[in-house]
PDB file of C-alpha atoms and ligand atoms in Angstrom:
ATOM      1  CA  UNK A   9       4.757   8.486 -42.161  1.00 42.00           C
ATOM      2  CA  UNK A  10       5.638  10.747 -39.292  1.00 50.00           C
ATOM      3  CA  UNK A  11       6.823   7.737 -37.228  1.00 91.00           C
ATOM      4  CA  UNK A  12       5.397   6.534 -33.907  1.00 97.00           C
ATOM      5  CA  UNK A  13       4.104   8.883 -31.403  1.00 97.00           C
ATOM      6  CA  UNK A  14       3.046   7.967 -27.801  1.00 97.00           C
ATOM      7  CA  UNK A  15      -0.565   8.634 -27.258  1.00 97.00           C
ATOM      8  CA  UNK A  16      -0.500   7.068 -23.869  1.00 97.00           C
ATOM      9  CA  UNK A  17       1.942   4.868 -21.694  1.00 96.00           C
ATOM     10  CA  UNK A  18       3.061   2.075 -24.021  1.00 97.00           C
ATOM     11  CA  UNK A  19       0.730   2.916 -26.813  1.00 98.00           C
ATOM     12  CA  UNK A  20       2.247   4.231 -30.071  1.00 98.00           C
ATOM     13  CA  UNK A  21       0.480   5.542 -33.156  1.00 98.00           C
ATOM     14  CA  UNK A  22       1.830   6.431 -36.593  1.00 98.00           C
ATOM     15  CA  UNK A  23      -0.139   8.217 -39.208  1.00 97.00           C
ATOM     16  CA  UNK A  24       0.089   7.306 -42.850  1.00 97.00           C
ATOM     17  CA  UNK A  25       0.366   9.824 -45.747  1.00 94.00           C
ATOM     18  CA  UNK A  26      -2.698   7.785 -47.152  1.00 94.00           C
ATOM     19  CA  UNK A  27      -6.131   9.064 -45.786  1.00 94.00           C
ATOM     20  CA  UNK A  28      -4.515   9.820 -42.420  1.00 96.00           C
ATOM     21  CA  UNK A  29      -4.652   6.103 -41.770  1.00 97.00           C
ATOM     22  CA  UNK A  30      -3.271   5.108 -38.330  1.00 98.00           C
ATOM     23  CA  UNK A  31      -1.183   2.187 -37.128  1.00 98.00           C
ATOM     24  CA  UNK A  32      -1.316   1.481 -33.558  1.00 98.00           C
ATOM     25  CA  UNK A  33       1.482  -0.433 -31.449  1.00 98.00           C
ATOM     26  CA  UNK A  34       1.011  -1.660 -27.920  1.00 98.00           C
ATOM     27  CA  UNK A  35       4.115  -2.261 -26.066  1.00 98.00           C
ATOM     28  CA  UNK A  36       4.087  -5.641 -24.297  1.00 97.00           C
ATOM     29  CA  UNK A  37       6.446  -7.473 -22.040  1.00 90.00           C
ATOM     30  CA  UNK A  38       9.993  -8.653 -23.151  1.00 91.00           C
ATOM     31  CA  UNK A  39      10.004  -6.796 -26.484  1.00 96.00           C
ATOM     32  CA  UNK A  40       6.896  -8.083 -27.988  1.00 98.00           C
ATOM     33  CA  UNK A  41       4.228  -5.722 -29.092  1.00 98.00           C
ATOM     34  CA  UNK A  42       0.768  -5.873 -30.405  1.00 98.00           C
ATOM     35  CA  UNK A  43       0.391  -4.234 -33.890  1.00 98.00           C
ATOM     36  CA  UNK A  44      -3.146  -3.028 -35.071  1.00 98.00           C
ATOM     37  CA  UNK A  45      -3.693  -2.126 -38.634  1.00 98.00           C
ATOM     38  CA  UNK A  46      -0.241  -1.548 -39.887  1.00 98.00           C
ATOM     39  CA  UNK A  47      -0.656   0.945 -42.676  1.00 96.00           C
ATOM     40  CA  UNK A  48      -0.247   1.880 -45.554  1.00 98.00           C
ATOM     41  CA  UNK A  49       2.512   2.211 -48.206  1.00 98.00           C
ATOM     42  CA  UNK A  50       5.221  -0.136 -48.704  1.00 98.00           C
ATOM     43  CA  UNK A  51       7.851   2.482 -47.517  1.00 98.00           C
ATOM     44  CA  UNK A  52       5.673   3.323 -44.517  1.00 98.00           C
ATOM     45  CA  UNK A  53       5.355  -0.460 -43.482  1.00 98.00           C
ATOM     46  CA  UNK A  54       9.279  -0.843 -43.846  1.00 98.00           C
ATOM     47  CA  UNK A  55       9.553   2.318 -41.778  1.00 97.00           C
ATOM     48  CA  UNK A  56       7.282   0.965 -39.120  1.00 98.00           C
ATOM     49  CA  UNK A  57       9.177  -2.243 -38.942  1.00 98.00           C
ATOM     50  CA  UNK A  58      12.631  -0.500 -38.762  1.00 97.00           C
ATOM     51  CA  UNK A  59      11.277   1.789 -36.077  1.00 97.00           C
ATOM     52  CA  UNK A  60       9.824  -1.147 -34.021  1.00 98.00           C
ATOM     53  CA  UNK A  61      13.309  -2.706 -34.307  1.00 97.00           C
ATOM     54  CA  UNK A  62      15.169   0.426 -33.329  1.00 96.00           C
ATOM     55  CA  UNK A  63      12.863   0.329 -30.301  1.00 96.00           C
ATOM     56  CA  UNK A  64      13.847  -3.113 -29.364  1.00 97.00           C
ATOM     57  CA  UNK A  65      10.320  -4.401 -30.225  1.00 98.00           C
ATOM     58  CA  UNK A  66       8.887  -7.122 -32.448  1.00 98.00           C
ATOM     59  CA  UNK A  67       5.323  -7.809 -33.352  1.00 98.00           C
ATOM     60  CA  UNK A  68       4.167 -10.812 -31.059  1.00 98.00           C
ATOM     61  CA  UNK A  69       0.541 -10.484 -32.307  1.00 98.00           C
ATOM     62  CA  UNK A  70      -1.539  -8.574 -34.791  1.00 98.00           C
ATOM     63  CA  UNK A  71      -5.085  -7.349 -34.994  1.00 98.00           C
ATOM     64  CA  UNK A  72      -6.948  -6.064 -38.190  1.00 98.00           C
ATOM     65  CA  UNK A  73      -9.961  -3.790 -37.064  1.00 98.00           C
ATOM     66  CA  UNK A  74     -12.010  -4.776 -40.332  1.00 98.00           C
ATOM     67  CA  UNK A  75     -11.796  -6.376 -43.609  1.00 98.00           C
ATOM     68  CA  UNK A  76     -10.951  -3.269 -45.940  1.00 98.00           C
ATOM     69  CA  UNK A  77      -7.774  -3.353 -47.917  1.00 98.00           C
ATOM     70  CA  UNK A  78      -6.173  -0.483 -45.741  1.00 98.00           C
ATOM     71  CA  UNK A  79      -6.502  -2.455 -42.623  1.00 98.00           C
ATOM     72  CA  UNK A  80      -5.359  -5.884 -43.591  1.00 98.00           C
ATOM     73  CA  UNK A  81      -1.687  -5.008 -44.725  1.00 98.00           C
ATOM     74  CA  UNK A  82       1.423  -6.596 -43.505  1.00 98.00           C
ATOM     75  CA  UNK A  83       5.256  -6.993 -44.631  1.00 98.00           C
ATOM     76  CA  UNK A  84       7.803  -9.631 -44.433  1.00 98.00           C
ATOM     77  CA  UNK A  85       9.930  -7.291 -42.060  1.00 98.00           C
ATOM     78  CA  UNK A  86       7.224  -7.311 -39.672  1.00 98.00           C
ATOM     79  CA  UNK A  87       7.826 -11.157 -38.888  1.00 98.00           C
ATOM     80  CA  UNK A  88       5.426 -13.903 -38.686  1.00 97.00           C
ATOM     81  CA  UNK A  89       3.321 -13.216 -35.517  1.00 98.00           C
ATOM     82  CA  UNK A  90      -0.173 -14.468 -35.723  1.00 98.00           C
ATOM     83  CA  UNK A  91      -2.549 -11.913 -37.335  1.00 98.00           C
ATOM     84  CA  UNK A  92      -6.214 -11.920 -36.166  1.00 98.00           C
ATOM     85  CA  UNK A  93      -9.539 -10.583 -37.156  1.00 98.00           C
ATOM     86  CA  UNK A  94     -13.027 -11.330 -35.953  1.00 98.00           C
ATOM     87  CA  UNK A  95     -14.763 -14.279 -37.674  1.00 98.00           C
ATOM     88  CA  UNK A  96     -17.231 -12.190 -39.653  1.00 98.00           C
ATOM     89  CA  UNK A  97     -14.243 -10.043 -40.873  1.00 98.00           C
ATOM     90  CA  UNK A  98     -12.436 -13.190 -42.084  1.00 98.00           C
ATOM     91  CA  UNK A  99     -15.299 -14.315 -44.070  1.00 98.00           C
ATOM     92  CA  UNK A 100     -15.348 -10.948 -45.952  1.00 98.00           C
ATOM     93  CA  UNK A 101     -11.439 -10.964 -46.360  1.00 98.00           C
ATOM     94  CA  UNK A 102     -11.933 -14.325 -47.914  1.00 98.00           C
ATOM     95  CA  UNK A 103     -14.952 -13.813 -50.168  1.00 98.00           C
ATOM     96  CA  UNK A 104     -13.948 -10.377 -51.273  1.00 97.00           C
ATOM     97  CA  UNK A 105     -10.186 -10.929 -51.576  1.00 98.00           C
ATOM     98  CA  UNK A 106     -10.197  -9.742 -55.189  1.00 98.00           C
ATOM     99  CA  UNK A 107     -11.619  -6.376 -54.270  1.00 98.00           C
ATOM    100  CA  UNK A 108      -9.224  -6.075 -51.376  1.00 98.00           C
ATOM    101  CA  UNK A 109      -6.282  -6.712 -53.702  1.00 98.00           C
ATOM    102  CA  UNK A 110      -7.487  -4.362 -56.257  1.00 98.00           C
ATOM    103  CA  UNK A 111      -7.561  -1.599 -53.716  1.00 97.00           C
ATOM    104  CA  UNK A 112      -4.107  -2.326 -52.550  1.00 98.00           C
ATOM    105  CA  UNK A 113      -2.791  -2.352 -55.998  1.00 98.00           C
ATOM    106  CA  UNK A 114      -4.559   1.071 -56.844  1.00 96.00           C
ATOM    107  CA  UNK A 115      -3.591   2.937 -54.007  1.00 96.00           C
ATOM    108  CA  UNK A 116      -0.458   1.353 -52.404  1.00 97.00           C
ATOM    109  CA  UNK A 117       1.119  -0.743 -55.082  1.00 98.00           C
ATOM    110  CA  UNK A 118       4.234  -2.854 -54.354  1.00 98.00           C
ATOM    111  CA  UNK A 119       2.949  -5.098 -51.270  1.00 98.00           C
ATOM    112  CA  UNK A 120       3.642  -8.721 -51.017  1.00 98.00           C
ATOM    113  CA  UNK A 121       0.095  -9.742 -51.935  1.00 98.00           C
ATOM    114  CA  UNK A 122       0.568 -13.069 -50.428  1.00 98.00           C
ATOM    115  CA  UNK A 123       0.471 -11.253 -46.994  1.00 98.00           C
ATOM    116  CA  UNK A 124      -2.495  -9.165 -47.758  1.00 98.00           C
ATOM    117  CA  UNK A 125      -5.517 -10.143 -45.717  1.00 98.00           C
ATOM    118  CA  UNK A 126      -4.031 -13.314 -44.246  1.00 98.00           C
ATOM    119  CA  UNK A 127      -5.551 -13.130 -40.676  1.00 98.00           C
ATOM    120  CA  UNK A 128      -6.762 -15.855 -38.614  1.00 98.00           C
ATOM    121  CA  UNK A 129     -10.268 -15.962 -37.195  1.00 98.00           C
ATOM    122  CA  UNK A 130     -10.421 -15.008 -33.534  1.00 98.00           C
ATOM    123  CA  UNK A 131     -13.677 -15.505 -31.628  1.00 98.00           C
ATOM    124  CA  UNK A 132     -12.765 -14.027 -28.390  1.00 98.00           C
ATOM    125  CA  UNK A 133     -13.435 -11.167 -25.908  1.00 98.00           C
ATOM    126  CA  UNK A 134      -9.733 -10.166 -25.856  1.00 98.00           C
ATOM    127  CA  UNK A 135      -6.401 -10.674 -27.849  1.00 98.00           C
ATOM    128  CA  UNK A 136      -4.509 -13.619 -26.650  1.00 98.00           C
ATOM    129  CA  UNK A 137      -0.985 -12.206 -25.667  1.00 98.00           C
ATOM    130  CA  UNK A 138       0.995 -11.638 -22.617  1.00 96.00           C
ATOM    131  CA  UNK A 139       0.931  -7.729 -22.921  1.00 98.00           C
ATOM    132  CA  UNK A 140      -1.512  -5.203 -21.642  1.00 98.00           C
ATOM    133  CA  UNK A 141      -5.102  -6.555 -21.704  1.00 98.00           C
ATOM    134  CA  UNK A 142      -6.758  -5.765 -25.060  1.00 98.00           C
ATOM    135  CA  UNK A 143     -10.384  -6.060 -25.100  1.00 98.00           C
ATOM    136  CA  UNK A 144     -12.309  -6.673 -28.209  1.00 98.00           C
ATOM    137  CA  UNK A 145     -15.497  -4.810 -29.243  1.00 98.00           C
ATOM    138  CA  UNK A 146     -16.828  -6.626 -32.346  1.00 98.00           C
ATOM    139  CA  UNK A 147     -19.840  -5.218 -34.169  1.00 98.00           C
ATOM    140  CA  UNK A 148     -21.057  -4.571 -37.631  1.00 97.00           C
ATOM    141  CA  UNK A 149     -21.899  -1.296 -39.120  1.00 97.00           C
ATOM    142  CA  UNK A 150     -18.918  -0.069 -41.033  1.00 97.00           C
ATOM    143  CA  UNK A 151     -17.927  -3.463 -42.140  1.00 98.00           C
ATOM    144  CA  UNK A 152     -18.913  -7.041 -40.885  1.00 98.00           C
ATOM    145  CA  UNK A 153     -16.960  -8.132 -37.802  1.00 98.00           C
ATOM    146  CA  UNK A 154     -15.495  -4.716 -37.261  1.00 98.00           C
ATOM    147  CA  UNK A 155     -13.444  -5.141 -34.074  1.00 98.00           C
ATOM    148  CA  UNK A 156     -12.303  -2.065 -31.950  1.00 98.00           C
ATOM    149  CA  UNK A 157      -9.808  -2.702 -29.250  1.00 98.00           C
ATOM    150  CA  UNK A 158      -9.992  -1.250 -25.793  1.00 98.00           C
ATOM    151  CA  UNK A 159      -6.842  -1.062 -23.482  1.00 98.00           C
ATOM    152  CA  UNK A 160      -8.156  -0.611 -20.146  1.00 98.00           C
ATOM    153  CA  UNK A 161      -4.773  -0.035 -18.516  1.00 98.00           C
ATOM    154  CA  UNK A 162      -4.185   3.040 -20.731  1.00 98.00           C
ATOM    155  CA  UNK A 163      -7.770   3.790 -21.415  1.00 98.00           C
ATOM    156  CA  UNK A 164      -7.193   3.823 -25.163  1.00 98.00           C
ATOM    157  CA  UNK A 165      -9.783   2.874 -27.422  1.00 98.00           C
ATOM    158  CA  UNK A 166      -8.441   1.810 -30.918  1.00 98.00           C
ATOM    159  CA  UNK A 167     -11.708   2.527 -32.873  1.00 98.00           C
ATOM    160  CA  UNK A 168     -11.010   1.221 -36.267  1.00 98.00           C
ATOM    161  CA  UNK A 169     -13.068   3.129 -38.824  1.00 98.00           C
ATOM    162  CA  UNK A 170     -15.468   4.703 -36.282  1.00 98.00           C
ATOM    163  CA  UNK A 171     -15.147   7.852 -34.378  1.00 98.00           C
ATOM    164  CA  UNK A 172     -13.123   9.808 -36.873  1.00 98.00           C
ATOM    165  CA  UNK A 173     -12.674  13.488 -36.881  1.00 97.00           C
ATOM    166  CA  UNK A 174     -11.961  13.572 -40.601  1.00 96.00           C
ATOM    167  CA  UNK A 175     -14.453  10.902 -42.067  1.00 96.00           C
ATOM    168  CA  UNK A 176     -18.152  10.837 -42.001  1.00 96.00           C
ATOM    169  CA  UNK A 177     -19.792   7.681 -40.816  1.00 97.00           C
ATOM    170  CA  UNK A 178     -19.278   5.160 -43.777  1.00 97.00           C
ATOM    171  CA  UNK A 179     -22.044   2.595 -43.758  1.00 97.00           C
ATOM    172  CA  UNK A 180     -22.012  -1.010 -44.992  1.00 96.00           C
ATOM    173  CA  UNK A 181     -24.828  -0.409 -47.427  1.00 93.00           C
ATOM    174  CA  UNK A 182     -24.905  -3.955 -48.611  1.00 94.00           C
ATOM    175  CA  UNK A 183     -25.911  -5.147 -45.194  1.00 96.00           C
ATOM    176  CA  UNK A 184     -29.637  -5.852 -44.387  1.00 95.00           C
ATOM    177  CA  UNK A 185     -29.890  -3.055 -41.811  1.00 96.00           C
ATOM    178  CA  UNK A 186     -26.939  -0.671 -42.520  1.00 96.00           C
ATOM    179  CA  UNK A 187     -28.226   1.957 -40.063  1.00 96.00           C
ATOM    180  CA  UNK A 188     -29.178  -0.333 -37.349  1.00 97.00           C
ATOM    181  CA  UNK A 189     -25.960  -1.894 -37.506  1.00 98.00           C
ATOM    182  CA  UNK A 190     -23.941   1.387 -37.395  1.00 98.00           C
ATOM    183  CA  UNK A 191     -25.943   2.619 -34.626  1.00 98.00           C
ATOM    184  CA  UNK A 192     -25.527  -0.444 -32.568  1.00 98.00           C
ATOM    185  CA  UNK A 193     -21.872  -0.345 -32.982  1.00 98.00           C
ATOM    186  CA  UNK A 194     -21.839   3.455 -31.760  1.00 98.00           C
ATOM    187  CA  UNK A 195     -23.840   2.299 -28.807  1.00 98.00           C
ATOM    188  CA  UNK A 196     -21.145  -0.417 -28.128  1.00 98.00           C
ATOM    189  CA  UNK A 197     -18.335   2.003 -28.311  1.00 98.00           C
ATOM    190  CA  UNK A 198     -20.271   4.697 -26.290  1.00 98.00           C
ATOM    191  CA  UNK A 199     -20.784   2.074 -23.495  1.00 98.00           C
ATOM    192  CA  UNK A 200     -16.994   1.353 -23.011  1.00 98.00           C
ATOM    193  CA  UNK A 201     -16.116   2.619 -19.513  1.00 97.00           C
ATOM    194  CA  UNK A 202     -12.720   4.433 -18.782  1.00 98.00           C
ATOM    195  CA  UNK A 203     -11.772   5.680 -22.195  1.00 98.00           C
ATOM    196  CA  UNK A 204      -9.402   8.407 -21.894  1.00 98.00           C
ATOM    197  CA  UNK A 205      -7.945   8.429 -25.460  1.00 98.00           C
ATOM    198  CA  UNK A 206      -9.711   7.475 -28.899  1.00 98.00           C
ATOM    199  CA  UNK A 207      -7.409   6.586 -31.701  1.00 98.00           C
ATOM    200  CA  UNK A 208      -9.524   6.362 -34.956  1.00 98.00           C
ATOM    201  CA  UNK A 209      -8.424   4.189 -38.068  1.00 98.00           C
ATOM    202  CA  UNK A 210      -8.282   7.742 -39.934  1.00 98.00           C
ATOM    203  CA  UNK A 211      -7.807  11.094 -38.239  1.00 97.00           C
ATOM    204  CA  UNK A 212      -6.464  12.332 -34.992  1.00 98.00           C
ATOM    205  CA  UNK A 213      -6.273  10.699 -31.533  1.00 98.00           C
ATOM    206  CA  UNK A 214      -8.630  12.548 -29.176  1.00 98.00           C
ATOM    207  CA  UNK A 215      -9.594  12.636 -25.463  1.00 98.00           C
ATOM    208  CA  UNK A 216     -12.912  11.379 -23.980  1.00 98.00           C
ATOM    209  CA  UNK A 217     -14.590  14.678 -24.649  1.00 98.00           C
ATOM    210  CA  UNK A 218     -13.593  14.468 -28.248  1.00 98.00           C
ATOM    211  CA  UNK A 219     -15.043  10.784 -28.344  1.00 98.00           C
ATOM    212  CA  UNK A 220     -18.288  12.073 -27.079  1.00 98.00           C
ATOM    213  CA  UNK A 221     -18.182  15.046 -29.755  1.00 98.00           C
ATOM    214  CA  UNK A 222     -17.314  12.550 -32.651  1.00 98.00           C
ATOM    215  CA  UNK A 223     -20.346  10.171 -31.502  1.00 98.00           C
ATOM    216  CA  UNK A 224     -22.612  13.134 -31.324  1.00 97.00           C
ATOM    217  CA  UNK A 225     -21.515  14.343 -34.644  1.00 97.00           C
ATOM    218  CA  UNK A 226     -22.036  10.769 -36.075  1.00 97.00           C
ATOM    219  CA  UNK A 227     -25.409  10.661 -34.714  1.00 97.00           C
ATOM    220  CA  UNK A 228     -26.412  13.893 -36.158  1.00 96.00           C
ATOM    221  CA  UNK A 229     -25.001  12.847 -39.528  1.00 96.00           C
ATOM    222  CA  UNK A 230     -27.070   9.675 -39.590  1.00 96.00           C
ATOM    223  CA  UNK A 231     -30.074  11.578 -38.350  1.00 95.00           C
ATOM    224  CA  UNK A 232     -29.856  14.124 -41.129  1.00 94.00           C
ATOM    225  CA  UNK A 233     -29.213  11.393 -43.700  1.00 91.00           C
ATOM    226  CA  UNK A 234     -32.234   9.356 -42.838  1.00 90.00           C
ATOM    227  CA  UNK A 235     -34.393  12.615 -42.621  1.00 90.00           C
ATOM    228  CA  UNK A 236     -33.417  13.444 -46.196  1.00 85.00           C
ATOM    229  CA  UNK A 237     -31.509  16.528 -45.087  1.00 82.00           C
ATOM    230  CA  UNK A 238     -27.885  15.507 -45.352  1.00 72.00           C
ATOM    231  CA  UNK A 239     -26.028  18.539 -44.864  1.00 71.00           C
ATOM    232  CA  UNK A 240     -23.758  20.459 -42.465  1.00 80.00           C
ATOM    233  CA  UNK A 241     -21.394  17.858 -41.360  1.00 92.00           C
ATOM    234  CA  UNK A 242     -18.075  19.746 -40.645  1.00 93.00           C
ATOM    235  CA  UNK A 243     -16.068  16.868 -42.023  1.00 94.00           C
ATOM    236  CA  UNK A 244     -17.760  17.011 -45.328  1.00 93.00           C
ATOM    237  CA  UNK A 245     -16.429  20.109 -47.143  1.00 89.00           C
ATOM    238  CA  UNK A 246     -15.260  21.132 -50.643  1.00 87.00           C
ATOM    239  CA  UNK A 247     -11.820  20.107 -49.660  1.00 88.00           C
ATOM    240  CA  UNK A 248     -12.961  16.613 -48.717  1.00 90.00           C
ATOM    241  CA  UNK A 249     -11.388  13.701 -50.773  1.00 92.00           C
ATOM    242  CA  UNK A 250     -13.480  12.851 -54.026  1.00 93.00           C
ATOM    243  CA  UNK A 251     -14.146   9.140 -52.677  1.00 93.00           C
ATOM    244  CA  UNK A 252     -15.603  10.507 -49.511  1.00 93.00           C
ATOM    245  CA  UNK A 253     -18.043  13.054 -51.231  1.00 93.00           C
ATOM    246  CA  UNK A 254     -19.016  10.198 -53.621  1.00 94.00           C
ATOM    247  CA  UNK A 255     -19.636   7.863 -50.800  1.00 94.00           C
ATOM    248  CA  UNK A 256     -21.633  10.615 -49.032  1.00 94.00           C
ATOM    249  CA  UNK A 257     -23.798  11.018 -52.253  1.00 93.00           C
ATOM    250  CA  UNK A 258     -24.220   7.224 -52.411  1.00 93.00           C
ATOM    251  CA  UNK A 259     -25.481   7.027 -48.845  1.00 94.00           C
ATOM    252  CA  UNK A 260     -27.909   9.917 -49.556  1.00 93.00           C
ATOM    253  CA  UNK A 261     -29.166   8.007 -52.470  1.00 92.00           C
ATOM    254  CA  UNK A 262     -29.453   4.788 -50.491  1.00 92.00           C
ATOM    255  CA  UNK A 263     -31.734   6.475 -47.963  1.00 90.00           C
ATOM    256  CA  UNK A 264     -33.748   8.283 -50.604  1.00 87.00           C
ATOM    257  CA  UNK A 265     -34.877   4.701 -51.877  1.00 79.00           C
TER     258      UNK A 265
HETATM  259 ZN1   ZN B 421     -12.950   0.864 -43.485  1.00 80.35          ZN
END
């Protein structure tokens, strides 16, 4: 992990060696901070905890954007702050716990599994804490109860696994309406006013223009997929990770049916 970088005043982002997964830290008052999706490997989480301590910060509250294994991690060193996720995400974290644990063990072994996926359900429009306002934008599409966080003071949209510059749209193909859900999620994010920076769950932070570019790219990908002409997405190349190419192939097959 390259350590925490300030993307806006009081908003720090670290990028994991695993799939460019981001951890976002929002600095609050009197040393408290909001931690979103701490990721991914055991040494990276230890490094994050150490860096927070070195900056005089301690997690006051945490948020998991969605119930996929790489977004529900935690470590003892991060302390015992309340960890939240949207109600639908909690349901998945509970019912699909075995798969989540399997993902952790396969790709980032060594975590204290008793801490994995242990969030509480939060049905609210904002994260309850005394730091900068953190509005929740909860939708389905990538995963049930996917919750992006918008920080109006700094204009930062923490987008979870949406709006990535390195990953194609990854649909929840076991949902009843994967495409409708995904497009509805994109519309919700596109409608957020005052975004100056987007931080995707995987990839690079970008400005407002870059957010528009990614949303347009995602829309074009989905259009091509449903038209049976899935090609040409710049994020999908021969160098793309095998899992993403495989997921793309699965999505193609899903819409062929
Ligand atoms: Zn995900």
